[in-house]
PDB file of C-alpha atoms in Angstrom:
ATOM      1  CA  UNK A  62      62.529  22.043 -17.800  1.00  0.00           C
ATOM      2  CA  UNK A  63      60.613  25.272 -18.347  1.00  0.00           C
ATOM      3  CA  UNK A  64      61.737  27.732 -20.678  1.00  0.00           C
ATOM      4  CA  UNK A  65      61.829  31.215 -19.309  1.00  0.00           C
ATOM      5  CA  UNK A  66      59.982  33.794 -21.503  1.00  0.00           C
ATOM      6  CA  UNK A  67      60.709  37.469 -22.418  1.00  0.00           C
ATOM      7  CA  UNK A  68      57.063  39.103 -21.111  1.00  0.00           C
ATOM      8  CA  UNK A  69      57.093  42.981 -21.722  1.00  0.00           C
ATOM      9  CA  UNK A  70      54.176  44.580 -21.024  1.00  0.00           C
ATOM     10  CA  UNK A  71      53.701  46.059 -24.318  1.00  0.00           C
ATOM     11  CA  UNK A  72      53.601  42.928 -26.061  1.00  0.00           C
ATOM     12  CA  UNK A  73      49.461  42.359 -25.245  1.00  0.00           C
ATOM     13  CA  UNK A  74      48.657  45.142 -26.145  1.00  0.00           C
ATOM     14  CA  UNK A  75      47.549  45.207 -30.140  1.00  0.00           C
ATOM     15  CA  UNK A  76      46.431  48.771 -31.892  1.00  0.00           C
ATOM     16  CA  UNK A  77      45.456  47.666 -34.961  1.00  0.00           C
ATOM     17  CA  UNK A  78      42.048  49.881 -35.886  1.00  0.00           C
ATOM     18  CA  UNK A  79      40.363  46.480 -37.180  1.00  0.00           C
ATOM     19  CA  UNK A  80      40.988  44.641 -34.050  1.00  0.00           C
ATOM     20  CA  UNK A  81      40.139  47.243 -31.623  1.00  0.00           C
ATOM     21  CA  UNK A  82      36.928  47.840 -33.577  1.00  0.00           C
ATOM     22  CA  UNK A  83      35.919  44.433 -33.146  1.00  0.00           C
ATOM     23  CA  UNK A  84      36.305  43.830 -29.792  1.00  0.00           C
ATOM     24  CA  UNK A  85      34.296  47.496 -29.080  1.00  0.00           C
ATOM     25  CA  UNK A  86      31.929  46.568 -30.804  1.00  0.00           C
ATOM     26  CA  UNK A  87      31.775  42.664 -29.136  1.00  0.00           C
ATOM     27  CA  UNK A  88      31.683  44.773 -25.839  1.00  0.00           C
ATOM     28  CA  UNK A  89      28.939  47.261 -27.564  1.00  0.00           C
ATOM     29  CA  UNK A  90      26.970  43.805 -28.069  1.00  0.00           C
ATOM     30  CA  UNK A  91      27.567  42.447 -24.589  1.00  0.00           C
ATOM     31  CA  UNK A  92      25.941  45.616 -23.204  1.00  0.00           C
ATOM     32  CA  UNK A  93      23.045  45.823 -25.773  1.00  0.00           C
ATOM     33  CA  UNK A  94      20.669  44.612 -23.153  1.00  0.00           C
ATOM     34  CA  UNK A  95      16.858  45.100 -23.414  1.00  0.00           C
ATOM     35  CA  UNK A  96      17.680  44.034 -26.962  1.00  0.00           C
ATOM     36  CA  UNK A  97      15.406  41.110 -28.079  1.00  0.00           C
ATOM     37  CA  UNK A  98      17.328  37.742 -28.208  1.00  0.00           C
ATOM     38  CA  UNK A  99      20.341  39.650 -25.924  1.00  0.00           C
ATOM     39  CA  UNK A 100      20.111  37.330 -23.039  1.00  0.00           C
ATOM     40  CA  UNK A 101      20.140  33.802 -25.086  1.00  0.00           C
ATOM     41  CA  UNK A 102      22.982  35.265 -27.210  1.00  0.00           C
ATOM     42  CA  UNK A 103      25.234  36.740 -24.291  1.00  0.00           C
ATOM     43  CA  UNK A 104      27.029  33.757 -23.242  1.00  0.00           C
ATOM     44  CA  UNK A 105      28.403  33.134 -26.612  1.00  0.00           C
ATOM     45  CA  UNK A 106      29.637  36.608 -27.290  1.00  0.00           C
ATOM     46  CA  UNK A 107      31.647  35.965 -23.519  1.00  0.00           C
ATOM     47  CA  UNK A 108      33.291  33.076 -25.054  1.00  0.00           C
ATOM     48  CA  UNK A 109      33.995  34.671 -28.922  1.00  0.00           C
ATOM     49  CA  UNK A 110      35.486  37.834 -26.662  1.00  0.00           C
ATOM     50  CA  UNK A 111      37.692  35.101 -24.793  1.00  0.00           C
ATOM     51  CA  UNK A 112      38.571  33.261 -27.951  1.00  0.00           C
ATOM     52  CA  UNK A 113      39.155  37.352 -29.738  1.00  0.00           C
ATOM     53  CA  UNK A 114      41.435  38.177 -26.796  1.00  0.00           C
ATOM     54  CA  UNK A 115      43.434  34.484 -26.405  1.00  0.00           C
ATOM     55  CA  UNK A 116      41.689  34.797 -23.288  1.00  0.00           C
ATOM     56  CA  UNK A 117      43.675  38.051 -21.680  1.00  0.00           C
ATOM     57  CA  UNK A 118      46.361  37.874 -23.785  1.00  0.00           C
ATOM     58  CA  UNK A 119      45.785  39.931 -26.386  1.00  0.00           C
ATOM     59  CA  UNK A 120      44.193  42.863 -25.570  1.00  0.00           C
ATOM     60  CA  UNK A 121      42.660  46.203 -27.357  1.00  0.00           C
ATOM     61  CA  UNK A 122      45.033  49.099 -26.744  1.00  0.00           C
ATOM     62  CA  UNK A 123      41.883  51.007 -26.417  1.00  0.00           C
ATOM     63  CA  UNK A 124      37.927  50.948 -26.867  1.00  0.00           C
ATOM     64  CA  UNK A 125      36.291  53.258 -29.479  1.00  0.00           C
ATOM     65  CA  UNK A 126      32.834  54.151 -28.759  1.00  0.00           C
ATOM     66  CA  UNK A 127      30.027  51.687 -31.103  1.00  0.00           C
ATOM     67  CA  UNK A 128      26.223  52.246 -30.792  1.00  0.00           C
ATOM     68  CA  UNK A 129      24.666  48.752 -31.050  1.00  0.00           C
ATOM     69  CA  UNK A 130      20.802  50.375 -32.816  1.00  0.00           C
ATOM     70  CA  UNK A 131      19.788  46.720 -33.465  1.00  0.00           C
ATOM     71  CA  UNK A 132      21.236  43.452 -32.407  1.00  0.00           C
ATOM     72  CA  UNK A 133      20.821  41.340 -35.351  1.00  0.00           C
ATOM     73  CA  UNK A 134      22.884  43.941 -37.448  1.00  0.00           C
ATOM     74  CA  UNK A 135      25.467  44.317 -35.022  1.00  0.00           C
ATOM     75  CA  UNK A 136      26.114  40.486 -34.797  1.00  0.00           C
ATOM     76  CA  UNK A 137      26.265  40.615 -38.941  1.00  0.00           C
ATOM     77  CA  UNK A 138      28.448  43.239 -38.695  1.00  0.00           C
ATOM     78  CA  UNK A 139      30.816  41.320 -35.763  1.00  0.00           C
ATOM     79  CA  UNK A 140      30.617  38.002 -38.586  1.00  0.00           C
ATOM     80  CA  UNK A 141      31.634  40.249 -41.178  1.00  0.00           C
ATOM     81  CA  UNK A 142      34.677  42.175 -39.211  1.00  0.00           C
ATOM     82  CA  UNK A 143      35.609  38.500 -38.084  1.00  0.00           C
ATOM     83  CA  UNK A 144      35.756  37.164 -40.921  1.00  0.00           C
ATOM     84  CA  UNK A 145      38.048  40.384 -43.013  1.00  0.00           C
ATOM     85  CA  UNK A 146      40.303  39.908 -39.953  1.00  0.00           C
ATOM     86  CA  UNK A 147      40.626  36.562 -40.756  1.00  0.00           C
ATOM     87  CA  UNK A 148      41.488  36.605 -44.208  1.00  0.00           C
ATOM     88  CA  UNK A 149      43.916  39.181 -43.509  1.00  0.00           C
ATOM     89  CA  UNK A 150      46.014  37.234 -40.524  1.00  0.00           C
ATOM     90  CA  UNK A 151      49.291  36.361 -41.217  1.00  0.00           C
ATOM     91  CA  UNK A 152      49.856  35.027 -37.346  1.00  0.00           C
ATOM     92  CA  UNK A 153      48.011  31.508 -37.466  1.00  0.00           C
ATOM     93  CA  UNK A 154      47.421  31.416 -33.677  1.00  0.00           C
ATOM     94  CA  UNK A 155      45.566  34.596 -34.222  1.00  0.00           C
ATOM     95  CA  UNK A 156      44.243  33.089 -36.883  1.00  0.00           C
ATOM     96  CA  UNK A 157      42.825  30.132 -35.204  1.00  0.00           C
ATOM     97  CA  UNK A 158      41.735  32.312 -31.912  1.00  0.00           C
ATOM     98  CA  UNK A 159      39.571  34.105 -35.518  1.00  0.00           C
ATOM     99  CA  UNK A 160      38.012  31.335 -36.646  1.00  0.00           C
ATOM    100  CA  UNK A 161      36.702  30.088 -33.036  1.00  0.00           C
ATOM    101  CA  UNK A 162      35.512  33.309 -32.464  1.00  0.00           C
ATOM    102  CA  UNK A 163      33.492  33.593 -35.257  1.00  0.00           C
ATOM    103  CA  UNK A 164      32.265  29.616 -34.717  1.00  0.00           C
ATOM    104  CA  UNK A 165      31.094  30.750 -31.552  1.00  0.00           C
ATOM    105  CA  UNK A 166      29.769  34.016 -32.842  1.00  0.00           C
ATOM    106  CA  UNK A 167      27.562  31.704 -35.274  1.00  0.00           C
ATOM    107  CA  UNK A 168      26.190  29.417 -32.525  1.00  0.00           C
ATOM    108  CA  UNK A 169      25.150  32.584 -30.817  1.00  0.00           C
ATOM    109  CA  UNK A 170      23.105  34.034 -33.884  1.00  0.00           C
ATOM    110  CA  UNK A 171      21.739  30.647 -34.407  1.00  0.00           C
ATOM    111  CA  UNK A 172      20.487  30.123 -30.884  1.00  0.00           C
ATOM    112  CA  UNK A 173      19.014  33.685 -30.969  1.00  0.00           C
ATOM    113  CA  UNK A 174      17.380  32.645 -34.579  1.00  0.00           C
TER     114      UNK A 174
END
């Protein structure tokens, strides 16, 4: 038997200035094309946004604007943002959406390396 949930539309909306920071600058990254390496790295920052997210369900409560000058430092500085957001969760499914994100992230930087 299915267990009806409370769903407010609120609730999926998170305004913390780390997390919306991150995903800007994930989207930032995403649209960094003509960027050398942009096209092998692109499907894994789809699937670290997904992961970021919990695919829809979780969700900026705003963009701020990021200028992506060089890939390679903007995919350091997504590991790095990551990985402080990590170490500061205190929600573990949040936590574990974190850690795939930042797997993924990895496998991205590596293909591109």
């Amino acid at each position: 038997m299915s267990v009806p949930t409370d769903v407010r539309a609120g609730d999926v909306y998170d305004a913390s200035p780390d997390f919306v920071y991150a995903v800007s600058l994930l989207a930032a990254l995403e649209g960094a094309t003509g960027q050398d390496g942009h096209a092998m790295v692109l499907p894994f920052l789809g699937m670290a946004r997904a992961e970021l997210t919990d695919f829809g369900q979780r969700r900026p409560a705003r963009y701020v604007p990021v200028h992506v000058g060089d890939l390679q430092t903007g995919l350091a500085d997504l590991e790095e943002r990551l990985t402080t957001l990590l170490a500061n969760s205190q929600v573990l499914q949040h936590s574990l959406r974190l850690d795939s994100a930042r797997r993924l992230l990895r496998r991205g930087v590596a293909a591109v390396a």
